[in-house]
PDB file of C-alpha atoms in Angstrom:
ATOM      1  CA  MET O   1      73.949  46.639 -14.285  1.00  0.00           C
ATOM      2  CA  LYS O   2      71.244  48.742 -16.027  1.00  0.00           C
ATOM      3  CA  VAL O   3      68.005  47.084 -17.216  1.00  0.00           C
ATOM      4  CA  LYS O   4      65.431  48.798 -19.393  1.00  0.00           C
ATOM      5  CA  VAL O   5      61.793  47.549 -18.761  1.00  0.00           C
ATOM      6  CA  VAL O   6      59.584  48.443 -21.605  1.00  0.00           C
ATOM      7  CA  LEU O   7      55.788  48.237 -21.020  1.00  0.00           C
ATOM      8  CA  PRO O   8      54.623  47.608 -24.583  1.00  0.00           C
ATOM      9  CA  ILE O   9      51.519  49.767 -24.092  1.00  0.00           C
ATOM     10  CA  ILE O  10      50.798  53.452 -24.228  1.00  0.00           C
ATOM     11  CA  SER O  11      48.875  53.411 -20.933  1.00  0.00           C
ATOM     12  CA  SER O  12      51.060  54.475 -17.926  1.00  0.00           C
ATOM     13  CA  ILE O  13      48.592  53.280 -15.188  1.00  0.00           C
ATOM     14  CA  PHE O  14      50.915  50.447 -14.133  1.00  0.00           C
ATOM     15  CA  ASN O  15      54.227  52.418 -14.199  1.00  0.00           C
ATOM     16  CA  GLU O  16      54.526  53.304 -10.535  1.00  0.00           C
ATOM     17  CA  GLU O  17      53.616  49.835  -9.343  1.00  0.00           C
ATOM     18  CA  VAL O  18      55.839  48.212 -11.954  1.00  0.00           C
ATOM     19  CA  ASN O  19      58.738  50.349 -10.943  1.00  0.00           C
ATOM     20  CA  LYS O  20      58.315  49.508  -7.292  1.00  0.00           C
ATOM     21  CA  GLU O  21      57.895  45.731  -8.042  1.00  0.00           C
ATOM     22  CA  PHE O  22      60.960  45.512 -10.265  1.00  0.00           C
ATOM     23  CA  GLU O  23      63.119  47.434  -7.785  1.00  0.00           C
ATOM     24  CA  PHE O  24      61.997  45.065  -5.097  1.00  0.00           C
ATOM     25  CA  TYR O  25      62.749  41.990  -7.239  1.00  0.00           C
ATOM     26  CA  ALA O  26      66.060  43.218  -8.568  1.00  0.00           C
ATOM     27  CA  SER O  27      69.383  42.866  -6.855  1.00  0.00           C
ATOM     28  CA  ALA O  28      70.779  45.998  -5.018  1.00  0.00           C
ATOM     29  CA  ASP O  29      73.294  46.821  -7.828  1.00  0.00           C
ATOM     30  CA  THR O  30      70.646  46.570 -10.647  1.00  0.00           C
ATOM     31  CA  GLU O  31      69.342  49.856 -11.925  1.00  0.00           C
ATOM     32  CA  ILE O  32      65.744  49.641 -13.321  1.00  0.00           C
ATOM     33  CA  SER O  33      64.270  52.107 -15.795  1.00  0.00           C
ATOM     34  CA  VAL O  34      60.578  51.692 -16.772  1.00  0.00           C
ATOM     35  CA  GLU O  35      59.231  53.145 -20.081  1.00  0.00           C
ATOM     36  CA  ASN O  36      55.984  52.981 -22.067  1.00  0.00           C
ATOM     37  CA  LEU O  37      55.516  53.028 -25.850  1.00  0.00           C
ATOM     38  CA  ASP O  38      55.010  56.323 -27.612  1.00  0.00           C
ATOM     39  CA  PHE O  39      52.452  54.701 -29.982  1.00  0.00           C
ATOM     40  CA  GLY O  40      50.645  51.410 -29.917  1.00  0.00           C
ATOM     41  CA  PRO O  41      47.826  49.798 -27.906  1.00  0.00           C
ATOM     42  CA  ALA O  42      46.562  50.839 -24.405  1.00  0.00           C
ATOM     43  CA  SER O  43      46.745  47.200 -23.351  1.00  0.00           C
ATOM     44  CA  ILE O  44      47.408  43.840 -25.058  1.00  0.00           C
ATOM     45  CA  GLU O  45      44.517  41.614 -25.278  1.00  0.00           C
ATOM     46  CA  SER O  46      44.659  40.294 -28.877  1.00  0.00           C
ATOM     47  CA  GLN O  47      47.132  39.456 -31.623  1.00  0.00           C
ATOM     48  CA  TYR O  48      46.069  42.745 -33.225  1.00  0.00           C
ATOM     49  CA  ASP O  49      47.217  44.566 -30.073  1.00  0.00           C
ATOM     50  CA  GLU O  50      50.378  42.637 -29.954  1.00  0.00           C
ATOM     51  CA  ALA O  51      51.201  43.468 -33.549  1.00  0.00           C
ATOM     52  CA  LEU O  52      50.624  47.194 -32.997  1.00  0.00           C
ATOM     53  CA  ALA O  53      52.931  47.012 -29.949  1.00  0.00           C
ATOM     54  CA  VAL O  54      56.034  45.603 -31.763  1.00  0.00           C
ATOM     55  CA  PRO O  55      57.334  48.467 -34.032  1.00  0.00           C
ATOM     56  CA  ASN O  56      57.811  51.007 -31.150  1.00  0.00           C
ATOM     57  CA  PHE O  57      59.060  48.285 -28.779  1.00  0.00           C
ATOM     58  CA  LEU O  58      61.852  47.557 -31.337  1.00  0.00           C
ATOM     59  CA  GLU O  59      62.681  51.231 -31.398  1.00  0.00           C
ATOM     60  CA  LYS O  60      62.816  51.284 -27.611  1.00  0.00           C
ATOM     61  CA  ALA O  61      65.074  48.178 -27.502  1.00  0.00           C
ATOM     62  CA  ILE O  62      67.507  49.730 -30.035  1.00  0.00           C
ATOM     63  CA  ALA O  63      67.550  52.956 -28.050  1.00  0.00           C
ATOM     64  CA  ALA O  64      68.287  51.055 -24.765  1.00  0.00           C
ATOM     65  CA  GLU O  65      71.331  49.452 -26.296  1.00  0.00           C
ATOM     66  CA  LYS O  66      72.582  52.787 -27.606  1.00  0.00           C
ATOM     67  CA  GLU O  67      72.055  54.344 -24.112  1.00  0.00           C
ATOM     68  CA  GLY O  68      74.258  51.786 -22.486  1.00  0.00           C
ATOM     69  CA  TYR O  69      71.713  49.426 -20.952  1.00  0.00           C
ATOM     70  CA  ASP O  70      72.871  45.892 -20.252  1.00  0.00           C
ATOM     71  CA  ALA O  71      69.496  44.199 -21.040  1.00  0.00           C
ATOM     72  CA  VAL O  72      65.904  44.711 -22.116  1.00  0.00           C
ATOM     73  CA  ILE O  73      62.680  43.304 -20.679  1.00  0.00           C
ATOM     74  CA  CYS O  74      59.456  43.454 -22.645  1.00  0.00           C
ATOM     75  CA  ASN O  75      56.972  43.585 -19.708  1.00  0.00           C
ATOM     76  CA  CYS O  76      54.034  41.685 -21.268  1.00  0.00           C
ATOM     77  CA  PHE O  77      53.363  38.028 -20.828  1.00  0.00           C
ATOM     78  CA  GLY O  78      52.988  37.486 -24.549  1.00  0.00           C
ATOM     79  CA  ASP O  79      56.552  38.616 -25.132  1.00  0.00           C
ATOM     80  CA  PRO O  80      55.683  40.856 -28.108  1.00  0.00           C
ATOM     81  CA  GLY O  81      58.722  41.815 -30.174  1.00  0.00           C
ATOM     82  CA  VAL O  82      61.200  39.868 -28.098  1.00  0.00           C
ATOM     83  CA  ARG O  83      62.436  37.571 -30.818  1.00  0.00           C
ATOM     84  CA  PRO O  84      62.846  40.190 -33.505  1.00  0.00           C
ATOM     85  CA  ALA O  85      64.589  42.442 -30.993  1.00  0.00           C
ATOM     86  CA  ARG O  86      67.101  39.679 -30.391  1.00  0.00           C
ATOM     87  CA  GLU O  87      68.019  39.790 -34.053  1.00  0.00           C
ATOM     88  CA  ILE O  88      68.907  43.480 -34.023  1.00  0.00           C
ATOM     89  CA  ILE O  89      70.590  44.232 -30.703  1.00  0.00           C
ATOM     90  CA  ASP O  90      73.554  42.657 -28.930  1.00  0.00           C
ATOM     91  CA  ILE O  91      72.272  42.681 -25.357  1.00  0.00           C
ATOM     92  CA  PRO O  92      69.965  40.149 -23.818  1.00  0.00           C
ATOM     93  CA  VAL O  93      66.196  40.642 -24.559  1.00  0.00           C
ATOM     94  CA  ILE O  94      63.857  38.710 -22.126  1.00  0.00           C
ATOM     95  CA  GLY O  95      60.149  38.084 -22.161  1.00  0.00           C
ATOM     96  CA  PRO O  96      58.328  37.328 -18.823  1.00  0.00           C
ATOM     97  CA  GLY O  97      56.211  34.597 -20.476  1.00  0.00           C
ATOM     98  CA  GLU O  98      59.238  32.509 -21.680  1.00  0.00           C
ATOM     99  CA  ALA O  99      61.142  33.194 -18.465  1.00  0.00           C
ATOM    100  CA  ALA O 100      58.249  31.984 -16.220  1.00  0.00           C
ATOM    101  CA  MET O 101      57.648  28.853 -18.297  1.00  0.00           C
ATOM    102  CA  LEU O 102      61.343  27.876 -18.234  1.00  0.00           C
ATOM    103  CA  LEU O 103      61.438  28.259 -14.434  1.00  0.00           C
ATOM    104  CA  ALA O 104      58.143  26.452 -13.903  1.00  0.00           C
ATOM    105  CA  THR O 105      59.334  23.436 -15.737  1.00  0.00           C
ATOM    106  CA  SER O 106      62.403  23.268 -13.544  1.00  0.00           C
ATOM    107  CA  LEU O 107      60.154  23.134 -10.451  1.00  0.00           C
ATOM    108  CA  ALA O 108      57.304  20.934 -11.537  1.00  0.00           C
ATOM    109  CA  HIS O 109      56.256  18.290 -14.063  1.00  0.00           C
ATOM    110  CA  THR O 110      53.447  20.394 -15.457  1.00  0.00           C
ATOM    111  CA  TYR O 111      52.245  23.952 -15.292  1.00  0.00           C
ATOM    112  CA  SER O 112      49.015  25.890 -15.906  1.00  0.00           C
ATOM    113  CA  ILE O 113      48.731  29.517 -16.859  1.00  0.00           C
ATOM    114  CA  VAL O 114      45.961  31.850 -15.521  1.00  0.00           C
ATOM    115  CA  THR O 115      45.479  34.916 -17.604  1.00  0.00           C
ATOM    116  CA  VAL O 116      43.027  37.779 -18.221  1.00  0.00           C
ATOM    117  CA  LEU O 117      40.602  36.980 -21.017  1.00  0.00           C
ATOM    118  CA  PRO O 118      39.836  34.162 -23.435  1.00  0.00           C
ATOM    119  CA  ASN O 119      41.112  36.279 -26.359  1.00  0.00           C
ATOM    120  CA  VAL O 120      44.733  35.746 -25.272  1.00  0.00           C
ATOM    121  CA  VAL O 121      44.477  31.961 -24.631  1.00  0.00           C
ATOM    122  CA  PRO O 122      45.512  30.973 -28.275  1.00  0.00           C
ATOM    123  CA  MET O 123      48.446  33.498 -28.055  1.00  0.00           C
ATOM    124  CA  ILE O 124      49.740  31.990 -24.857  1.00  0.00           C
ATOM    125  CA  LYS O 125      49.404  28.457 -26.222  1.00  0.00           C
ATOM    126  CA  ASP O 126      51.427  29.552 -29.238  1.00  0.00           C
ATOM    127  CA  LEU O 127      54.099  31.051 -27.046  1.00  0.00           C
ATOM    128  CA  SER O 128      54.246  27.809 -25.075  1.00  0.00           C
ATOM    129  CA  LYS O 129      54.824  25.889 -28.327  1.00  0.00           C
ATOM    130  CA  LEU O 130      57.427  28.394 -29.511  1.00  0.00           C
ATOM    131  CA  THR O 131      59.257  28.113 -26.198  1.00  0.00           C
ATOM    132  CA  GLY O 132      59.377  24.327 -26.676  1.00  0.00           C
ATOM    133  CA  LEU O 133      57.439  23.570 -23.439  1.00  0.00           C
ATOM    134  CA  ASP O 134      54.011  22.703 -24.873  1.00  0.00           C
ATOM    135  CA  GLU O 135      54.086  19.097 -23.665  1.00  0.00           C
ATOM    136  CA  LYS O 136      54.223  20.317 -20.078  1.00  0.00           C
ATOM    137  CA  LEU O 137      51.399  22.821 -20.388  1.00  0.00           C
ATOM    138  CA  ALA O 138      48.422  21.412 -18.497  1.00  0.00           C
ATOM    139  CA  SER O 139      46.028  24.272 -19.442  1.00  0.00           C
ATOM    140  CA  VAL O 140      45.515  28.000 -19.933  1.00  0.00           C
ATOM    141  CA  ARG O 141      42.634  29.464 -17.893  1.00  0.00           C
ATOM    142  CA  TYR O 142      41.380  33.098 -17.471  1.00  0.00           C
ATOM    143  CA  VAL O 143      39.762  35.165 -14.893  1.00  0.00           C
ATOM    144  CA  CYS O 144      37.535  37.279 -17.262  1.00  0.00           C
ATOM    145  CA  ILE O 145      38.972  40.590 -16.031  1.00  0.00           C
ATOM    146  CA  PRO O 146      40.441  42.985 -18.703  1.00  0.00           C
ATOM    147  CA  VAL O 147      43.953  44.153 -18.207  1.00  0.00           C
ATOM    148  CA  LEU O 148      42.954  47.720 -17.371  1.00  0.00           C
ATOM    149  CA  GLU O 149      40.697  46.464 -14.589  1.00  0.00           C
ATOM    150  CA  VAL O 150      43.165  44.214 -12.653  1.00  0.00           C
ATOM    151  CA  ASN O 151      43.658  46.868  -9.997  1.00  0.00           C
ATOM    152  CA  ASP O 152      40.718  45.337  -8.118  1.00  0.00           C
ATOM    153  CA  LYS O 153      43.066  43.074  -6.110  1.00  0.00           C
ATOM    154  CA  GLU O 154      40.437  41.256  -4.044  1.00  0.00           C
ATOM    155  CA  ARG O 155      38.353  40.298  -7.113  1.00  0.00           C
ATOM    156  CA  LEU O 156      41.561  39.329  -8.940  1.00  0.00           C
ATOM    157  CA  LEU O 157      42.859  37.122  -6.187  1.00  0.00           C
ATOM    158  CA  GLN O 158      39.625  35.281  -5.886  1.00  0.00           C
ATOM    159  CA  GLY O 159      39.503  34.734  -9.586  1.00  0.00           C
ATOM    160  CA  LEU O 160      43.105  33.562  -9.733  1.00  0.00           C
ATOM    161  CA  PHE O 161      42.501  31.157  -6.801  1.00  0.00           C
ATOM    162  CA  GLU O 162      39.349  29.644  -8.353  1.00  0.00           C
ATOM    163  CA  GLN O 163      40.943  29.065 -11.694  1.00  0.00           C
ATOM    164  CA  SER O 164      44.213  27.786 -10.175  1.00  0.00           C
ATOM    165  CA  LEU O 165      42.276  25.325  -8.036  1.00  0.00           C
ATOM    166  CA  GLN O 166      40.497  24.034 -11.122  1.00  0.00           C
ATOM    167  CA  ALA O 167      43.789  23.813 -13.010  1.00  0.00           C
ATOM    168  CA  ILE O 168      45.256  21.675 -10.259  1.00  0.00           C
ATOM    169  CA  LYS O 169      42.202  19.471  -9.708  1.00  0.00           C
ATOM    170  CA  GLU O 170      40.917  19.124 -13.194  1.00  0.00           C
ATOM    171  CA  ASP O 171      43.862  19.736 -15.512  1.00  0.00           C
ATOM    172  CA  GLY O 172      46.757  18.126 -13.578  1.00  0.00           C
ATOM    173  CA  ALA O 173      48.745  21.282 -12.994  1.00  0.00           C
ATOM    174  CA  HIS O 174      51.683  20.959 -10.607  1.00  0.00           C
ATOM    175  CA  SER O 175      52.618  24.636 -10.753  1.00  0.00           C
ATOM    176  CA  ILE O 176      50.850  27.892 -11.656  1.00  0.00           C
ATOM    177  CA  ILE O 177      52.080  30.846 -13.728  1.00  0.00           C
ATOM    178  CA  LEU O 178      50.376  34.157 -13.544  1.00  0.00           C
ATOM    179  CA  GLY O 179      49.582  34.901 -17.154  1.00  0.00           C
ATOM    180  CA  CYS O 180      49.736  38.686 -17.137  1.00  0.00           C
ATOM    181  CA  THR O 181      52.412  41.077 -15.924  1.00  0.00           C
ATOM    182  CA  GLY O 182      49.607  43.260 -14.641  1.00  0.00           C
ATOM    183  CA  PHE O 183      48.913  40.671 -11.870  1.00  0.00           C
ATOM    184  CA  LEU O 184      51.355  42.693  -9.663  1.00  0.00           C
ATOM    185  CA  GLY O 185      51.841  41.332  -6.108  1.00  0.00           C
ATOM    186  CA  MET O 186      49.494  38.367  -6.566  1.00  0.00           C
ATOM    187  CA  ALA O 187      51.945  35.453  -6.630  1.00  0.00           C
ATOM    188  CA  THR O 188      52.825  35.253  -2.923  1.00  0.00           C
ATOM    189  CA  ASP O 189      49.176  35.653  -1.807  1.00  0.00           C
ATOM    190  CA  LEU O 190      47.928  33.056  -4.268  1.00  0.00           C
ATOM    191  CA  GLN O 191      50.575  30.565  -3.339  1.00  0.00           C
ATOM    192  CA  GLU O 192      49.705  30.950   0.339  1.00  0.00           C
ATOM    193  CA  LYS O 193      45.965  30.641  -0.336  1.00  0.00           C
ATOM    194  CA  LEU O 194      46.558  27.408  -2.356  1.00  0.00           C
ATOM    195  CA  LEU O 195      48.720  26.066   0.512  1.00  0.00           C
ATOM    196  CA  GLN O 196      45.934  26.818   2.991  1.00  0.00           C
ATOM    197  CA  ASN O 197      43.701  24.703   0.937  1.00  0.00           C
ATOM    198  CA  GLY O 198      46.025  21.727   0.757  1.00  0.00           C
ATOM    199  CA  TYR O 199      48.038  22.426  -2.448  1.00  0.00           C
ATOM    200  CA  ASP O 200      51.725  23.164  -1.907  1.00  0.00           C
ATOM    201  CA  VAL O 201      52.638  24.243  -5.451  1.00  0.00           C
ATOM    202  CA  PRO O 202      54.860  27.114  -6.827  1.00  0.00           C
ATOM    203  CA  VAL O 203      53.152  30.171  -8.174  1.00  0.00           C
ATOM    204  CA  LEU O 204      55.369  32.131 -10.565  1.00  0.00           C
ATOM    205  CA  ASP O 205      55.267  35.845 -11.128  1.00  0.00           C
ATOM    206  CA  PRO O 206      56.419  36.469 -14.728  1.00  0.00           C
ATOM    207  CA  ALA O 207      58.084  39.846 -14.079  1.00  0.00           C
ATOM    208  CA  PHE O 208      60.039  38.404 -11.156  1.00  0.00           C
ATOM    209  CA  ALA O 209      61.187  35.541 -13.336  1.00  0.00           C
ATOM    210  CA  ALA O 210      62.229  37.893 -16.102  1.00  0.00           C
ATOM    211  CA  ILE O 211      64.383  40.168 -13.995  1.00  0.00           C
ATOM    212  CA  LYS O 212      66.197  37.258 -12.317  1.00  0.00           C
ATOM    213  CA  MET O 213      66.856  35.639 -15.717  1.00  0.00           C
ATOM    214  CA  VAL O 214      68.165  38.952 -17.050  1.00  0.00           C
ATOM    215  CA  GLU O 215      70.515  39.389 -14.090  1.00  0.00           C
ATOM    216  CA  THR O 216      71.806  35.820 -14.546  1.00  0.00           C
ATOM    217  CA  PHE O 217      72.523  36.314 -18.247  1.00  0.00           C
ATOM    218  CA  VAL O 218      74.323  39.590 -17.669  1.00  0.00           C
ATOM    219  CA  ALA O 219      76.386  38.215 -14.790  1.00  0.00           C
ATOM    220  CA  MET O 220      77.361  35.199 -16.930  1.00  0.00           C
ATOM    221  CA  ASN O 221      78.151  37.472 -19.951  1.00  0.00           C
ATOM    222  CA  LEU O 222      75.553  35.712 -22.108  1.00  0.00           C
ATOM    223  CA  LYS O 223      73.254  36.883 -24.847  1.00  0.00           C
ATOM    224  CA  GLN O 224      71.189  35.372 -27.672  1.00  0.00           C
ATOM    225  CA  SER O 225      72.931  33.077 -30.074  1.00  0.00           C
ATOM    226  CA  ARG O 226      73.612  34.531 -33.523  1.00  0.00           C
ATOM    227  CA  LEU O 227      73.031  31.019 -34.925  1.00  0.00           C
ATOM    228  CA  THR O 228      69.470  31.243 -33.752  1.00  0.00           C
ATOM    229  CA  TYR O 229      68.810  34.962 -33.950  1.00  0.00           C
ATOM    230  CA  MET O 230      70.705  35.970 -37.094  1.00  0.00           C
ATOM    231  CA  SER O 231      71.027  39.602 -38.039  1.00  0.00           C
ATOM    232  CA  PRO O 232      68.439  40.507 -40.620  1.00  0.00           C
ATOM    233  CA  PRO O 233      69.716  40.774 -44.233  1.00  0.00           C
ATOM    234  CA  SER O 234      70.439  44.277 -45.453  1.00  0.00           C
ATOM    235  CA  LYS O 235      67.625  45.537 -47.815  1.00  0.00           C
ATOM    236  CA  GLU O 236      65.183  48.282 -48.342  1.00  0.00           C
ATOM    237  CA  ARG O 237      62.303  48.145 -45.898  1.00  0.00           C
ATOM    238  CA  ASN O 238      59.509  50.411 -47.084  1.00  0.00           C
ATOM    239  CA  LEU O 239      57.593  50.978 -43.767  1.00  0.00           C
ATOM    240  CA  SER O 240      55.545  53.912 -42.635  1.00  0.00           C
ATOM    241  CA  MET O 241      57.945  54.189 -39.743  1.00  0.00           C
ATOM    242  CA  VAL O 242      61.442  52.714 -40.403  1.00  0.00           C
ATOM    243  CA  ILE O 243      62.659  50.417 -37.689  1.00  0.00           C
ATOM    244  CA  GLN O 244      66.317  49.872 -38.078  1.00  0.00           C
ATOM    245  CA  LYS O 245      69.308  49.688 -35.735  1.00  0.00           C
ATOM    246  CA  GLY O 246      71.336  52.465 -37.369  1.00  0.00           C
ATOM    247  CA  ASP O 247      74.796  53.685 -36.402  1.00  0.00           C
TER     248      ASP O 247
END
């Protein structure tokens, strides 16, 4: 199967590592293609950034279907554009945030999310509500490291550990979700560090969750329901850049 992974940002600093991670996570017969936006934000750390990312992501999703891809992943924890993309294409569209939350609630009674900055906390809480899993969300914490600075792995791991420990001890979290797809390679180390400190809890990498969910959907010949994600009504849409499926 062929999966298009769209990083909904114009910055390419994560591309090489993202490609390696997804190829490692994916099954041997899954072909991964990683792509950035042509226009939009350098990173997503606010609702404004998220809104700017959606138009070109929709174009990329439409193009992926036309090019014969079997599924699309929006590689951002906030899942920008995932739901509107489901309305306009007929292949599965998956967001890492939703995928990780669904898996976490299968493994534990509660989950906490540790993300980058306080700016995105309301966005993540909204996503939890939209996914229908808000009652199991123990907390959303943050490490105070901007997305474009998460390459300092030692600093990042320490911040994730401290916030995860507080989420478990103070908030009642039984599992931890990494709340940024830029936290590449951190899940295993964080899970081991928590275990060494007496807490045997699952730590979920959202990108890993997304690719495995995509592979499952494609293997089962499943996609989004047209009763939930209905095709948009035909009408004039006067946009500066027209986003439409086309023929």
